[in-house]
Short mmCIF file of C-alpha atoms in Angstrom, two decimals:
data_model
loop_
_atom_site.label_atom_id
_atom_site.label_comp_id
_atom_site.label_asym_id
_atom_site.label_seq_id
_atom_site.Cartn_x
_atom_site.Cartn_y
_atom_site.Cartn_z
CA UNK A 198 -1.74 26.46 -0.34
CA UNK A 199 -1.29 29.88 1.19
CA UNK A 200 -4.28 31.39 2.95
CA UNK A 201 -6.47 33.08 0.37
CA UNK A 202 -7.57 35.85 2.74
CA UNK A 203 -3.93 37.08 2.70
CA UNK A 204 -4.49 37.93 -0.95
CA UNK A 205 -6.49 40.96 0.13
CA UNK A 206 -3.26 42.51 1.45
CA UNK A 207 -1.27 41.69 -1.69
CA UNK A 208 0.00 44.86 -3.48
CA UNK A 209 -1.40 43.77 -6.82
CA UNK A 210 -4.79 43.02 -5.27
CA UNK A 211 -4.77 46.56 -3.88
CA UNK A 212 -4.18 47.83 -7.42
CA UNK A 213 -7.16 45.79 -8.66
CA UNK A 214 -9.20 47.17 -5.77
CA UNK A 215 -8.23 50.75 -6.61
CA UNK A 216 -9.17 50.26 -10.26
CA UNK A 217 -12.49 48.66 -9.24
CA UNK A 218 -13.26 51.54 -6.89
CA UNK A 219 -12.46 54.08 -9.60
CA UNK A 220 -14.82 52.35 -12.02
CA UNK A 221 -17.54 52.19 -9.35
CA UNK A 222 -17.16 55.91 -8.61
CA UNK A 223 -17.36 56.74 -12.30
CA UNK A 224 -20.21 54.43 -13.31
CA UNK A 225 -22.39 54.16 -10.19
CA UNK A 226 -21.58 56.40 -7.22
CA UNK A 227 -21.30 59.57 -9.31
CA UNK A 228 -24.69 58.99 -10.92
CA UNK A 229 -27.69 61.00 -9.66
CA UNK A 230 -30.13 59.29 -7.25
CA UNK A 231 -33.23 57.63 -8.73
CA UNK A 232 -35.74 60.10 -7.23
CA UNK A 233 -36.08 62.55 -4.35
CA UNK A 234 -39.37 61.13 -3.10
CA UNK A 235 -38.16 57.53 -2.94
CA UNK A 236 -36.38 55.94 0.01
CA UNK A 237 -33.27 54.02 -0.96
CA UNK A 238 -29.81 53.01 0.20
CA UNK A 239 -26.93 54.97 -1.34
CA UNK A 240 -24.32 53.24 -3.55
CA UNK A 241 -21.32 51.62 -1.91
CA UNK A 242 -18.01 50.03 -2.89
CA UNK A 243 -16.82 47.36 -0.44
CA UNK A 244 -13.49 45.66 0.34
CA UNK A 245 -14.29 42.70 -1.95
CA UNK A 246 -14.58 45.05 -4.97
CA UNK A 247 -18.39 44.85 -4.85
CA UNK A 248 -20.04 47.91 -6.39
CA UNK A 249 -23.56 48.25 -4.95
CA UNK A 250 -25.99 50.51 -6.79
CA UNK A 251 -28.88 52.55 -5.38
CA UNK A 252 -31.24 50.02 -3.79
CA UNK A 253 -34.86 50.42 -2.76
CA UNK A 254 -35.46 50.40 1.00
CA UNK A 255 -36.56 47.06 2.41
CA UNK A 256 -35.01 45.00 -0.40
CA UNK A 257 -31.95 42.83 -0.85
CA UNK A 258 -29.36 43.60 -3.54
CA UNK A 259 -27.32 40.87 -5.22
CA UNK A 260 -23.93 40.87 -6.99
CA UNK A 261 -21.83 38.04 -8.48
CA UNK A 262 -19.07 36.88 -6.18
CA UNK A 263 -15.64 38.34 -7.00
CA UNK A 264 -13.49 36.41 -9.44
CA UNK A 265 -10.49 35.93 -7.16
CA UNK A 266 -8.80 32.70 -5.96
CA UNK A 267 -10.84 30.89 -3.32
CA UNK A 268 -14.16 32.43 -4.40
CA UNK A 269 -16.92 30.97 -6.54
CA UNK A 270 -17.74 33.60 -9.20
CA UNK A 271 -20.89 31.72 -10.23
CA UNK A 272 -22.47 32.36 -6.80
CA UNK A 273 -23.99 35.56 -5.40
CA UNK A 274 -23.24 37.94 -2.54
CA UNK A 275 -26.00 40.09 -1.07
CA UNK A 276 -26.43 43.37 0.80
CA UNK A 277 -29.61 44.13 2.75
CA UNK A 278 -31.10 47.59 2.43
CA UNK A 279 -33.18 48.24 5.56
CA UNK A 280 -36.59 49.88 5.61
CA UNK A 281 -35.16 53.20 6.80
CA UNK A 282 -32.90 53.49 3.74
CA UNK A 283 -29.66 52.41 5.40
CA UNK A 284 -27.48 49.40 4.69
CA UNK A 285 -27.39 46.49 7.12
CA UNK A 286 -24.85 46.97 9.91
CA UNK A 287 -23.19 43.92 11.48
CA UNK A 288 -23.90 43.99 15.25
CA UNK A 289 -20.44 42.68 16.14
CA UNK A 290 -18.44 45.26 14.17
CA UNK A 291 -20.87 48.16 13.96
CA UNK A 292 -20.03 48.54 10.27
CA UNK A 293 -22.03 48.08 7.08
CA UNK A 294 -21.91 44.41 6.11
CA UNK A 295 -22.35 42.87 2.66
CA UNK A 296 -22.76 39.12 3.03
CA UNK A 297 -20.20 37.06 1.09
CA UNK A 298 -20.83 33.88 3.07
CA UNK A 299 -22.10 31.95 0.05
CA UNK A 300 -18.95 32.96 -1.82
CA UNK A 301 -16.47 31.88 0.82
CA UNK A 302 -17.58 30.25 4.01
CA UNK A 303 -14.48 29.83 6.20
CA UNK A 304 -15.03 26.18 7.00
CA UNK A 305 -15.88 25.37 3.39
CA UNK A 306 -12.72 27.16 2.27
CA UNK A 307 -10.59 24.95 4.50
CA UNK A 308 -12.38 21.86 3.23
CA UNK A 309 -12.13 22.89 -0.42
CA UNK A 310 -8.46 23.82 -0.01
CA UNK A 311 -7.68 20.40 1.44
CA UNK A 312 -9.54 18.77 -1.45
CA UNK A 313 -7.66 20.85 -4.00
CA UNK A 314 -4.32 20.03 -2.43
CA UNK A 315 -5.17 16.32 -2.27
CA UNK A 316 -6.25 16.42 -5.91
CA UNK A 317 -2.96 18.11 -6.87
CA UNK A 318 -0.90 15.53 -4.95
CA UNK A 319 -2.76 12.67 -6.64
CA UNK A 320 -2.13 14.21 -10.06
CA UNK A 321 1.55 14.90 -9.41
CA UNK A 322 2.10 11.37 -8.06
CA UNK A 323 0.38 9.83 -11.09
CA UNK A 324 2.31 11.97 -13.57
CA UNK A 325 5.59 11.07 -11.81
CA UNK A 326 4.93 7.34 -12.16
CA UNK A 327 3.94 7.79 -15.80
CA UNK A 328 7.04 9.85 -16.56
CA UNK A 329 9.35 7.14 -15.20
CA UNK A 330 7.70 4.39 -17.24
CA UNK A 331 7.46 6.53 -20.38
CA UNK A 332 11.13 7.53 -20.27
CA UNK A 333 12.12 3.87 -19.83
CA UNK A 334 9.90 2.92 -22.78
CA UNK A 335 11.42 5.63 -24.99
CA UNK A 336 14.94 4.47 -24.10
CA UNK A 337 13.99 0.94 -25.18
CA UNK A 338 12.34 2.14 -28.41
CA UNK A 339 15.33 4.29 -29.39
CA UNK A 340 18.01 1.78 -28.32
CA UNK A 341 16.96 -1.27 -30.31
CA UNK A 342 17.28 -0.99 -34.08
CA UNK A 343 14.89 -3.92 -34.49
CA UNK A 344 12.11 -1.64 -33.21
CA UNK A 345 12.59 1.00 -35.89
CA UNK A 346 9.39 0.83 -37.90
CA UNK A 347 6.45 3.10 -38.67
CA UNK A 348 4.26 1.64 -35.93
CA UNK A 349 6.92 2.25 -33.27
CA UNK A 350 7.55 5.73 -34.69
CA UNK A 351 3.94 6.64 -33.99
CA UNK A 352 4.26 5.09 -30.52
CA UNK A 353 7.41 7.12 -29.81
CA UNK A 354 5.76 10.40 -30.73
CA UNK A 355 2.72 9.52 -28.62
CA UNK A 356 5.00 8.74 -25.66
CA UNK A 357 6.91 12.01 -26.15
CA UNK A 358 3.61 13.91 -26.08
CA UNK A 359 2.76 12.11 -22.81
CA UNK A 360 6.12 13.14 -21.33
CA UNK A 361 5.51 16.77 -22.35
CA UNK A 362 2.00 16.70 -20.89
CA UNK A 363 3.22 15.15 -17.64
CA UNK A 364 6.09 17.59 -17.12
CA UNK A 365 4.09 20.70 -17.99
CA UNK A 366 0.99 19.68 -16.02
CA UNK A 367 3.14 18.93 -12.97
CA UNK A 368 4.85 22.30 -13.27
CA UNK A 369 1.62 24.21 -13.80
CA UNK A 370 -0.19 22.45 -10.95
CA UNK A 371 2.74 23.11 -8.62
CA UNK A 372 2.73 26.81 -9.49
CA UNK A 373 -0.99 27.50 -9.20
CA UNK A 374 -1.61 25.25 -6.19
CA UNK A 375 1.16 26.21 -3.80
CA UNK A 376 1.70 29.94 -4.32
CA UNK A 377 -1.33 32.23 -4.42
CA UNK A 378 0.87 35.31 -4.80
CA UNK A 379 1.87 34.16 -8.29
CA UNK A 380 -1.80 33.96 -9.26
CA UNK A 381 -2.34 37.53 -8.14
CA UNK A 382 0.87 38.84 -9.76
CA UNK A 383 -0.11 36.98 -12.94
CA UNK A 384 3.37 37.10 -14.56
CA UNK A 385 3.79 36.55 -18.30
CA UNK A 386 5.77 33.34 -17.76
CA UNK A 387 2.87 31.86 -15.76
CA UNK A 388 0.41 32.69 -18.53
CA UNK A 389 2.86 31.21 -21.07
CA UNK A 390 3.08 28.04 -18.96
CA UNK A 391 -0.69 27.68 -19.19
CA UNK A 392 -0.59 28.11 -22.97
CA UNK A 393 2.25 25.59 -23.46
CA UNK A 394 0.46 23.12 -21.18
CA UNK A 395 -2.69 23.44 -23.26
CA UNK A 396 -0.65 22.81 -26.41
CA UNK A 397 0.88 19.66 -24.89
CA UNK A 398 -2.55 18.32 -23.88
CA UNK A 399 -4.06 18.92 -27.33
CA UNK A 400 -0.97 17.44 -28.99
CA UNK A 401 -1.29 14.39 -26.76
CA UNK A 402 -4.86 13.79 -27.91
CA UNK A 403 -3.82 14.49 -31.51
CA UNK A 404 -1.29 11.65 -31.34
CA UNK A 405 -3.94 9.36 -29.86
CA UNK A 406 -5.96 10.18 -32.95
CA UNK A 407 -2.88 9.46 -35.10
CA UNK A 408 -2.63 6.01 -33.51
CA UNK A 409 -6.19 5.28 -34.58
CA UNK A 410 -5.62 6.78 -38.04
CA UNK A 411 -2.46 4.74 -38.61
CA UNK A 412 -4.02 1.48 -37.47
CA UNK A 413 -7.20 2.04 -39.46
CA UNK A 414 -5.22 2.98 -42.59
CA UNK A 415 -3.16 -0.22 -42.39
CA UNK A 416 -6.26 -2.34 -41.92
CA UNK A 417 -8.11 -0.71 -44.83
CA UNK A 418 -5.27 -0.20 -47.31
CA UNK A 419 -2.15 -2.30 -46.76
CA UNK A 420 -0.52 -0.94 -49.92
CA UNK A 421 -0.36 2.72 -48.87
CA UNK A 422 3.11 4.14 -48.27
CA UNK A 423 4.10 4.26 -44.63
CA UNK A 424 6.01 7.52 -45.19
CA UNK A 425 2.81 9.24 -46.33
CA UNK A 426 0.93 8.16 -43.20
CA UNK A 427 3.80 9.17 -40.91
CA UNK A 428 4.02 12.60 -42.57
CA UNK A 429 0.28 13.14 -42.12
CA UNK A 430 0.58 12.06 -38.48
CA UNK A 431 3.42 14.52 -37.87
CA UNK A 432 1.29 17.36 -39.23
CA UNK A 433 -1.77 16.35 -37.21
CA UNK A 434 0.19 15.54 -34.05
CA UNK A 435 2.47 18.58 -33.77
CA UNK A 436 1.36 21.37 -36.13
CA UNK A 437 -2.46 21.30 -35.97
CA UNK A 438 -2.40 21.71 -32.13
CA UNK A 439 0.08 24.55 -32.60
CA UNK A 440 -2.39 26.39 -34.85
CA UNK A 441 -5.33 25.77 -32.49
CA UNK A 442 -3.31 26.98 -29.50
CA UNK A 443 -2.24 30.11 -31.37
CA UNK A 444 -5.88 30.98 -32.17
CA UNK A 445 -6.97 30.28 -28.59
CA UNK A 446 -4.14 32.36 -27.12
CA UNK A 447 -4.69 35.30 -29.46
CA UNK A 448 -8.41 35.56 -28.72
CA UNK A 449 -8.15 35.01 -24.97
CA UNK A 450 -5.29 37.50 -24.61
CA UNK A 451 -7.59 40.24 -25.95
CA UNK A 452 -10.20 39.66 -23.21
CA UNK A 453 -8.79 41.11 -19.99
CA UNK A 454 -11.34 39.27 -17.84
CA UNK A 455 -9.93 35.93 -19.03
CA UNK A 456 -6.25 36.80 -18.58
CA UNK A 457 -6.16 37.13 -14.79
CA UNK A 458 -4.69 34.66 -12.28
CA UNK A 459 -2.40 32.79 -14.75
CA UNK A 460 -5.47 31.91 -16.83
CA UNK A 461 -6.39 29.41 -14.13
CA UNK A 462 -10.14 29.76 -14.43
CA UNK A 463 -11.89 27.91 -17.21
CA UNK A 464 -12.99 29.93 -20.20
CA UNK A 465 -15.52 29.12 -22.89
CA UNK A 466 -12.71 29.89 -25.34
CA UNK A 467 -11.06 26.62 -24.36
CA UNK A 468 -13.59 24.91 -26.62
CA UNK A 469 -11.40 26.18 -29.48
CA UNK A 470 -8.97 23.51 -28.26
CA UNK A 471 -11.28 20.87 -26.84
CA UNK A 472 -13.95 20.72 -29.54
CA UNK A 473 -11.42 19.21 -32.02
CA UNK A 474 -10.22 16.90 -29.23
CA UNK A 475 -13.74 15.56 -28.61
CA UNK A 476 -14.27 15.23 -32.37
CA UNK A 477 -11.02 13.25 -32.73
CA UNK A 478 -12.09 10.87 -29.96
CA UNK A 479 -15.45 10.30 -31.63
CA UNK A 480 -13.65 9.51 -34.90
CA UNK A 481 -11.40 7.12 -32.98
CA UNK A 482 -14.54 5.35 -31.76
CA UNK A 483 -15.51 4.79 -35.41
CA UNK A 484 -11.97 3.59 -36.15
CA UNK A 485 -12.14 1.04 -33.32
CA UNK A 486 -15.55 -0.23 -34.41
CA UNK A 487 -14.36 -0.71 -37.98
CA UNK A 488 -11.02 -2.27 -36.94
CA UNK A 489 -12.76 -4.74 -34.64
CA UNK A 490 -15.28 -5.51 -37.41
CA UNK A 491 -12.44 -6.28 -39.85
CA UNK A 492 -10.66 -8.32 -37.19
CA UNK A 493 -13.76 -10.40 -36.47
CA UNK A 494 -14.21 -10.97 -40.21
CA UNK A 495 -10.66 -12.28 -40.50
CA UNK A 496 -10.98 -14.44 -37.40
CA UNK A 497 -14.12 -16.09 -38.76
CA UNK A 498 -12.10 -17.31 -41.70
CA UNK A 499 -10.03 -19.44 -39.33
CA UNK A 500 -11.47 -22.51 -37.58
CA UNK A 501 -10.19 -21.39 -34.21
CA UNK A 502 -11.76 -21.31 -30.74
CA UNK A 503 -11.98 -18.06 -28.81
CA UNK A 504 -12.49 -15.69 -31.72
CA UNK A 505 -14.83 -13.43 -29.76
CA UNK A 506 -12.43 -13.32 -26.85
CA UNK A 507 -9.61 -12.19 -29.16
CA UNK A 508 -11.79 -9.46 -30.63
CA UNK A 509 -12.79 -8.22 -27.16
CA UNK A 510 -9.14 -8.29 -26.07
CA UNK A 511 -8.14 -6.26 -29.12
CA UNK A 512 -10.79 -3.65 -28.33
CA UNK A 513 -9.74 -3.50 -24.67
CA UNK A 514 -6.14 -2.87 -25.71
CA UNK A 515 -7.10 -0.15 -28.19
CA UNK A 516 -9.23 1.85 -25.72
CA UNK A 517 -6.32 3.28 -23.63
CA UNK A 518 -4.13 3.73 -26.70
CA UNK A 519 -6.73 5.91 -28.40
CA UNK A 520 -7.87 7.65 -25.20
CA UNK A 521 -11.48 6.59 -25.58
CA UNK A 522 -11.99 6.34 -21.83
CA UNK A 523 -11.90 10.14 -21.66
CA UNK A 524 -15.28 10.29 -23.38
CA UNK A 525 -16.79 9.11 -20.08
CA UNK A 526 -15.50 12.27 -18.36
CA UNK A 527 -16.66 14.91 -20.85
CA UNK A 528 -19.53 16.04 -18.57
CA UNK A 529 -18.57 17.16 -15.06
CA UNK A 530 -21.11 17.20 -12.18
CA UNK A 531 -22.35 20.70 -11.34
CA UNK A 532 -22.71 20.32 -7.58
CA UNK A 533 -19.21 20.77 -6.10
CA UNK A 534 -20.40 19.70 -2.65
CA UNK A 535 -21.71 16.32 -3.78
CA UNK A 536 -19.94 13.00 -3.33
CA UNK A 537 -20.31 12.38 -7.06
CA UNK A 538 -18.24 15.50 -7.77
CA UNK A 539 -15.45 14.26 -5.47
CA UNK A 540 -15.50 10.82 -7.08
CA UNK A 541 -15.40 12.43 -10.53
CA UNK A 542 -12.52 14.74 -9.61
CA UNK A 543 -10.29 12.04 -8.17
CA UNK A 544 -11.14 9.55 -10.90
CA UNK A 545 -10.22 12.07 -13.58
CA UNK A 546 -6.98 12.93 -11.76
CA UNK A 547 -6.00 9.25 -11.56
CA UNK A 548 -6.99 8.34 -15.11
CA UNK A 549 -5.34 11.38 -16.73
CA UNK A 550 -2.12 11.23 -14.74
CA UNK A 551 -1.69 7.45 -15.11
CA UNK A 552 -2.70 7.31 -18.78
CA UNK A 553 0.96 7.33 -19.80
CA UNK A 554 1.63 4.40 -17.45
CA UNK A 555 -1.19 2.32 -18.95
CA UNK A 556 0.00 2.89 -22.50
CA UNK A 557 3.69 2.29 -21.77
CA UNK A 558 2.94 -0.96 -19.90
CA UNK A 559 0.63 -2.32 -22.60
CA UNK A 560 2.60 -1.27 -25.67
CA UNK A 561 6.15 -1.56 -24.38
CA UNK A 562 6.63 -3.70 -21.30
CA UNK A 563 3.93 -6.20 -22.32
CA UNK A 564 4.89 -6.13 -26.00
CA UNK A 565 6.08 -9.60 -27.07
CA UNK A 566 8.64 -8.19 -29.51
CA UNK A 567 10.11 -5.92 -26.86
CA UNK A 568 10.20 -8.73 -24.28
CA UNK A 569 12.07 -11.01 -26.72
CA UNK A 570 14.66 -8.28 -27.38
CA UNK A 571 15.10 -7.53 -23.68
CA UNK A 572 15.43 -11.25 -22.86
CA UNK A 573 17.97 -11.69 -25.65
CA UNK A 574 19.99 -8.70 -24.47
CA UNK A 575 19.89 -10.00 -20.90
CA UNK A 576 21.07 -13.46 -22.04
CA UNK A 577 23.93 -11.86 -23.99
CA UNK A 578 24.90 -9.80 -20.96
CA UNK A 579 24.81 -12.87 -18.71
CA UNK A 580 26.96 -14.88 -21.15
CA UNK A 581 29.49 -12.04 -21.27
CA UNK A 582 29.59 -11.95 -17.47
CA UNK A 583 30.18 -15.72 -17.32
CA UNK A 584 32.96 -15.49 -19.89
CA UNK A 585 34.56 -12.63 -17.99
CA UNK A 586 34.37 -14.62 -14.76
CA UNK A 587 35.94 -17.69 -16.44
CA UNK A 588 38.67 -15.57 -18.00
CA UNK A 589 39.42 -13.96 -14.65
CA UNK A 590 39.43 -17.35 -12.91
CA UNK A 591 41.73 -18.89 -15.53
CA UNK A 592 44.15 -16.00 -15.31
CA UNK A 593 44.22 -16.24 -11.53
CA UNK A 594 44.79 -20.01 -11.59
CA UNK A 595 47.57 -19.69 -14.17
CA UNK A 596 49.33 -17.00 -12.13
CA UNK A 597 49.12 -19.10 -8.95
CA UNK A 598 50.45 -22.22 -10.70
CA UNK A 599 53.40 -20.34 -12.19
CA UNK A 600 54.25 -18.78 -8.86
CA UNK A 601 54.14 -22.11 -7.04
CA UNK A 602 56.17 -23.84 -9.72
CA UNK A 603 58.84 -21.14 -9.65
CA UNK A 604 59.03 -21.31 -5.87
CA UNK A 605 59.42 -25.07 -5.86
CA UNK A 606 62.24 -24.87 -8.39
CA UNK A 607 64.04 -22.21 -6.40
CA UNK A 608 64.07 -24.32 -3.22
CA UNK A 609 64.87 -27.64 -4.93
CA UNK A 610 67.95 -29.54 -3.46
#
């Protein structure tokens, strides 16, 4: 990632700085002093866009850290007003000095940057592996006519949503992680990439919900038309996320504070998207509980050993399909410097990026029906190769025999 301090020289940052200074002049610096008899430090506007108001002598003023890449806006910067009514002057530079150390300590910046880059590499690597396996799975699903059924149709749409999520997340992470100038320029296409990525993520979770809905519907009512369920799944999987994303985009675009830096920073408005996602996962939990309950009931009707093991296996298989493991990661640790936060970050990166791999392996490459078809196609291919080799060998032998026989006749006495 490019050095974040270079952002202060970026032309667009200078524009932001000029606008911030103008607002500070209008709202703070131009205002009359609090009182002639009081001793105070005069207002100031610093190079980090901090607008410091009149401050009583002998006190410390605080401001939120600037909301620019590499800074922590939830932390505070401070400026000491000395007892004589002047701002603190740094002894090394001889200039007034507002302390932004808690916002961006140089050594912490290097450490955090390395962590961010490592996290991005882990995510990109995981998405790449998932994309390869998902594309192979989709080729298999579309190639074999024997796999054309409602259940596989739902699987195919889920896998397509994984492919979309993987491609868009990889693109977005690459943009925001490796070029800070794009974050400052904040082009429309970068904002649009964020919006499309959010749509893909929500659609991905919507199709996980559709998997649970389809399975639960078949278990509860085996006589319902498959076309009806598939139509409902199409609406939930592709169109409901489109509506949620449109609402989220419209509201966030109005708030200028949330539209900076390619919409990289989290906004409370994202709950417009993620609240339905969390709700769908909770409903999937109920689906799994009921499906396993029905499965156990059916297994008890058979005098067979290992019924509990089969039920547990069924639940274990359903968890990645329905995305229930993500419920563990709903709450993120608050302390970014803790080991728990690092473990959480990398675990989430691995689980999210490799989710497509887990599902494609379980529901395609470990699917008995798919394995039978692949084995049959391989056997047919091998038989055709053997026949071609025999045909080639026979033709070669026949040509050699004819040649030898003709030669012998030509040289006969």
